[in-house]
Amino acid sequence: MNRSTLKIDYIETVKEKLDPADSELADMAFQAAQNAYSPYSGFRVGAAVRLDNGMILQGNNQENASFPAGICAERAVVFYAHANFPQAKIRAIAVTASPCGVCRQVLLESEKRAGASVRLILANGDKFLLFKSVKDLLPFGFDSL
Ligand code: THU
């Protein structure tokens, strides 16, 4: 029997101290949140991904009267990215929230597709959490491939 302890390496910081690239992606996520369609929950969430081809794509949560049919901001933008730029690798994602479990699992797969870590910038007001890999947010994620 082995007992292990996991440590999560992350940075907590403020907008003024972000790298320009992270700051730009966070701004795009905040901007995307403004276009969320969330009449049922009232929560506007925005996300922006940076691809290895230099593009930045934006997404937001889209709700529906049939509640389960709605989609989170992260999945909206990640699936859009993979659908339209299947060869591109997602390098980083900024989100104006902390991703739900399902979105973490989806992001884990993006990391696998990229064959490299996906950087996460989680923004909440003036507080920013920076993670180097989705694995830091979802240790022991499902991985059957
Ligand atoms: N939501 C996201 O867009 N991302 C998350 O990671 C968590 C939740 C959305 C889904 C729903 O439209 C609203 O926030 C409330 O749950």
mmCIF file of C-alpha atoms and ligand atoms in Angstrom:
data_model
loop_
_atom_site.group_PDB
_atom_site.id
_atom_site.type_symbol
_atom_site.label_atom_id
_atom_site.label_comp_id
_atom_site.label_asym_id
_atom_site.label_seq_id
_atom_site.Cartn_x
_atom_site.Cartn_y
_atom_site.Cartn_z
ATOM 1 C CA MET A 1 0.000 0.000 0.000
ATOM 2 C CA ASN A 2 1.311 3.435 -0.908
ATOM 3 C CA ARG A 3 0.017 6.696 0.416
ATOM 4 C CA SER A 4 0.643 9.660 -1.862
ATOM 5 C CA THR A 5 -0.073 13.349 -1.684
ATOM 6 C CA LEU A 6 -0.675 15.493 -4.730
ATOM 7 C CA LYS A 7 0.512 19.061 -4.907
ATOM 8 C CA ILE A 8 -0.944 21.502 -7.400
ATOM 9 C CA ASP A 9 1.443 24.084 -8.766
ATOM 10 C CA TYR A 10 -0.378 27.318 -9.610
ATOM 11 C CA ILE A 11 0.058 31.051 -9.419
ATOM 12 C CA GLU A 12 -2.413 33.514 -7.979
ATOM 13 C CA THR A 13 -1.936 37.010 -9.281
ATOM 14 C CA VAL A 14 -3.585 40.212 -10.430
ATOM 15 C CA LYS A 15 -4.211 41.664 -13.880
ATOM 16 C CA GLU A 16 -1.325 44.110 -13.774
ATOM 17 C CA LYS A 17 1.175 41.300 -13.229
ATOM 18 C CA LEU A 18 -0.016 39.002 -16.009
ATOM 19 C CA ASP A 19 2.176 38.308 -19.030
ATOM 20 C CA PRO A 20 0.908 40.309 -22.023
ATOM 21 C CA ALA A 21 -0.204 37.105 -23.775
ATOM 22 C CA ASP A 22 -2.194 35.920 -20.746
ATOM 23 C CA SER A 23 -3.642 39.383 -20.254
ATOM 24 C CA GLU A 24 -4.763 39.540 -23.875
ATOM 25 C CA LEU A 25 -6.432 36.121 -23.677
ATOM 26 C CA ALA A 26 -8.167 37.049 -20.416
ATOM 27 C CA ASP A 27 -9.473 40.237 -22.014
ATOM 28 C CA MET A 28 -10.880 38.179 -24.883
ATOM 29 C CA ALA A 29 -12.614 35.890 -22.379
ATOM 30 C CA PHE A 30 -14.133 38.830 -20.501
ATOM 31 C CA GLN A 31 -15.297 40.278 -23.797
ATOM 32 C CA ALA A 32 -16.825 36.947 -24.833
ATOM 33 C CA ALA A 33 -18.766 36.753 -21.573
ATOM 34 C CA GLN A 34 -20.747 39.795 -22.642
ATOM 35 C CA ASN A 35 -22.325 37.759 -25.429
ATOM 36 C CA ALA A 36 -23.344 34.827 -23.246
ATOM 37 C CA TYR A 37 -26.937 33.670 -23.528
ATOM 38 C CA SER A 38 -27.825 32.818 -19.953
ATOM 39 C CA PRO A 39 -31.405 33.920 -19.207
ATOM 40 C CA TYR A 40 -31.985 30.941 -16.907
ATOM 41 C CA SER A 41 -28.956 31.006 -14.624
ATOM 42 C CA GLY A 42 -27.992 34.630 -15.005
ATOM 43 C CA PHE A 43 -24.307 33.603 -15.083
ATOM 44 C CA ARG A 44 -22.341 34.955 -18.013
ATOM 45 C CA VAL A 45 -19.191 32.961 -18.642
ATOM 46 C CA GLY A 46 -16.630 33.734 -21.319
ATOM 47 C CA ALA A 47 -13.701 31.720 -22.636
ATOM 48 C CA ALA A 48 -10.959 32.319 -25.172
ATOM 49 C CA VAL A 49 -8.452 29.859 -26.609
ATOM 50 C CA ARG A 50 -5.108 30.549 -28.210
ATOM 51 C CA LEU A 51 -4.170 28.147 -30.992
ATOM 52 C CA ASP A 52 -0.677 27.251 -32.101
ATOM 53 C CA ASN A 53 -1.436 28.955 -35.428
ATOM 54 C CA GLY A 54 -1.713 32.247 -33.561
ATOM 55 C CA MET A 55 -5.491 32.543 -33.707
ATOM 56 C CA ILE A 56 -7.602 33.448 -30.699
ATOM 57 C CA LEU A 57 -11.168 32.126 -30.622
ATOM 58 C CA GLN A 58 -13.913 33.139 -28.224
ATOM 59 C CA GLY A 59 -16.924 31.354 -26.762
ATOM 60 C CA ASN A 60 -19.503 31.748 -24.043
ATOM 61 C CA ASN A 61 -22.215 29.760 -22.315
ATOM 62 C CA GLN A 62 -25.371 29.196 -24.329
ATOM 63 C CA GLU A 63 -28.404 28.092 -22.362
ATOM 64 C CA ASN A 64 -31.695 26.568 -23.453
ATOM 65 C CA ALA A 65 -35.190 26.186 -22.030
ATOM 66 C CA SER A 66 -34.410 22.470 -22.043
ATOM 67 C CA PHE A 67 -31.673 22.925 -19.441
ATOM 68 C CA PRO A 68 -29.324 20.004 -20.256
ATOM 69 C CA ALA A 69 -29.137 21.212 -23.853
ATOM 70 C CA GLY A 70 -27.124 24.267 -22.851
ATOM 71 C CA ILE A 71 -23.357 24.327 -23.093
ATOM 72 C CA CYS A 72 -20.582 25.880 -21.051
ATOM 73 C CA ALA A 73 -18.322 28.577 -22.456
ATOM 74 C CA GLU A 74 -15.261 26.327 -22.401
ATOM 75 C CA ARG A 75 -16.851 23.527 -24.387
ATOM 76 C CA ALA A 76 -18.423 25.991 -26.813
ATOM 77 C CA VAL A 77 -15.046 27.439 -27.747
ATOM 78 C CA VAL A 78 -13.002 24.235 -27.527
ATOM 79 C CA PHE A 79 -15.356 22.290 -29.783
ATOM 80 C CA TYR A 80 -15.528 25.228 -32.178
ATOM 81 C CA ALA A 81 -11.751 25.262 -32.323
ATOM 82 C CA HIS A 82 -11.466 21.536 -33.001
ATOM 83 C CA ALA A 83 -14.349 21.605 -35.490
ATOM 84 C CA ASN A 84 -12.927 24.420 -37.585
ATOM 85 C CA PHE A 85 -9.189 24.016 -37.082
ATOM 86 C CA PRO A 86 -8.765 20.269 -36.569
ATOM 87 C CA GLN A 87 -5.018 20.377 -37.086
ATOM 88 C CA ALA A 88 -4.428 23.243 -34.699
ATOM 89 C CA LYS A 89 -3.326 22.689 -31.143
ATOM 90 C CA ILE A 90 -4.833 24.573 -28.254
ATOM 91 C CA ARG A 91 -2.004 26.218 -26.366
ATOM 92 C CA ALA A 92 -3.955 28.120 -23.730
ATOM 93 C CA ILE A 93 -7.451 28.899 -22.540
ATOM 94 C CA ALA A 94 -8.701 31.783 -20.435
ATOM 95 C CA VAL A 95 -12.028 31.428 -18.629
ATOM 96 C CA THR A 96 -13.991 33.882 -16.516
ATOM 97 C CA ALA A 97 -14.824 31.094 -14.078
ATOM 98 C CA SER A 98 -13.394 27.855 -12.743
ATOM 99 C CA PRO A 99 -14.250 25.112 -15.264
ATOM 100 C CA CYS A 100 -16.829 22.516 -14.287
ATOM 101 C CA GLY A 101 -15.852 18.855 -14.166
ATOM 102 C CA VAL A 102 -17.171 18.044 -17.629
ATOM 103 C CA CYS A 103 -15.229 20.932 -19.158
ATOM 104 C CA ARG A 104 -12.075 19.809 -17.361
ATOM 105 C CA GLN A 105 -12.467 16.400 -18.945
ATOM 106 C CA VAL A 106 -12.929 17.980 -22.381
ATOM 107 C CA LEU A 107 -9.879 20.180 -21.869
ATOM 108 C CA LEU A 108 -7.877 17.137 -20.829
ATOM 109 C CA GLU A 109 -8.585 15.633 -24.226
ATOM 110 C CA SER A 110 -7.498 18.844 -25.967
ATOM 111 C CA GLU A 111 -4.235 18.549 -24.104
ATOM 112 C CA LYS A 112 -3.910 14.979 -25.292
ATOM 113 C CA ARG A 113 -4.653 16.004 -28.884
ATOM 114 C CA ALA A 114 -2.054 18.744 -28.661
ATOM 115 C CA GLY A 115 0.535 16.415 -27.192
ATOM 116 C CA ALA A 116 1.519 19.322 -24.974
ATOM 117 C CA SER A 117 0.199 21.120 -21.936
ATOM 118 C CA VAL A 118 -2.664 23.559 -22.265
ATOM 119 C CA ARG A 119 -2.126 26.657 -20.146
ATOM 120 C CA LEU A 120 -5.109 27.793 -18.081
ATOM 121 C CA ILE A 121 -5.866 31.332 -17.044
ATOM 122 C CA LEU A 122 -8.841 31.431 -14.676
ATOM 123 C CA ALA A 123 -10.161 34.901 -14.118
ATOM 124 C CA ASN A 124 -12.524 36.055 -11.418
ATOM 125 C CA GLY A 125 -12.792 39.809 -11.163
ATOM 126 C CA ASP A 126 -9.284 41.033 -10.427
ATOM 127 C CA LYS A 127 -8.066 37.632 -9.231
ATOM 128 C CA PHE A 128 -6.252 35.342 -11.657
ATOM 129 C CA LEU A 129 -5.171 31.733 -11.192
ATOM 130 C CA LEU A 130 -2.589 30.358 -13.614
ATOM 131 C CA PHE A 131 -2.095 26.642 -14.220
ATOM 132 C CA LYS A 132 0.439 25.031 -16.528
ATOM 133 C CA SER A 133 -1.639 21.995 -17.396
ATOM 134 C CA VAL A 134 -5.220 20.724 -17.354
ATOM 135 C CA LYS A 135 -3.899 17.791 -15.336
ATOM 136 C CA ASP A 136 -3.417 20.205 -12.459
ATOM 137 C CA LEU A 137 -7.175 20.775 -12.444
ATOM 138 C CA LEU A 138 -8.176 17.189 -13.131
ATOM 139 C CA PRO A 139 -5.818 14.612 -11.719
ATOM 140 C CA PHE A 140 -7.018 11.068 -12.420
ATOM 141 C CA GLY A 141 -9.255 12.215 -15.278
ATOM 142 C CA PHE A 142 -10.851 9.605 -17.490
ATOM 143 C CA ASP A 143 -8.408 8.465 -20.152
ATOM 144 C CA SER A 144 -9.365 5.397 -22.060
ATOM 145 C CA LEU A 145 -7.690 6.239 -25.383
HETATM 146 N N1 THU B 1 -20.889 27.475 -16.967
HETATM 147 C C1 THU B 1 -19.881 27.662 -17.862
HETATM 148 O O1 THU B 1 -20.075 28.257 -18.926
HETATM 149 N N2 THU B 1 -18.659 27.172 -17.552
HETATM 150 C C2 THU B 1 -18.369 26.485 -16.410
HETATM 151 O O2 THU B 1 -17.263 25.983 -16.258
HETATM 152 C C3 THU B 1 -19.358 26.359 -15.371
HETATM 153 C C4 THU B 1 -20.742 26.778 -15.718
HETATM 154 C C5 THU B 1 -22.216 27.984 -17.295
HETATM 155 C C6 THU B 1 -23.231 26.910 -17.551
HETATM 156 C C7 THU B 1 -24.508 27.624 -17.234
HETATM 157 O O3 THU B 1 -24.944 28.312 -18.403
HETATM 158 C C8 THU B 1 -24.127 28.636 -16.175
HETATM 159 O O4 THU B 1 -22.726 28.747 -16.238
HETATM 160 C C9 THU B 1 -24.558 28.254 -14.771
HETATM 161 O O5 THU B 1 -24.140 26.993 -14.451
#
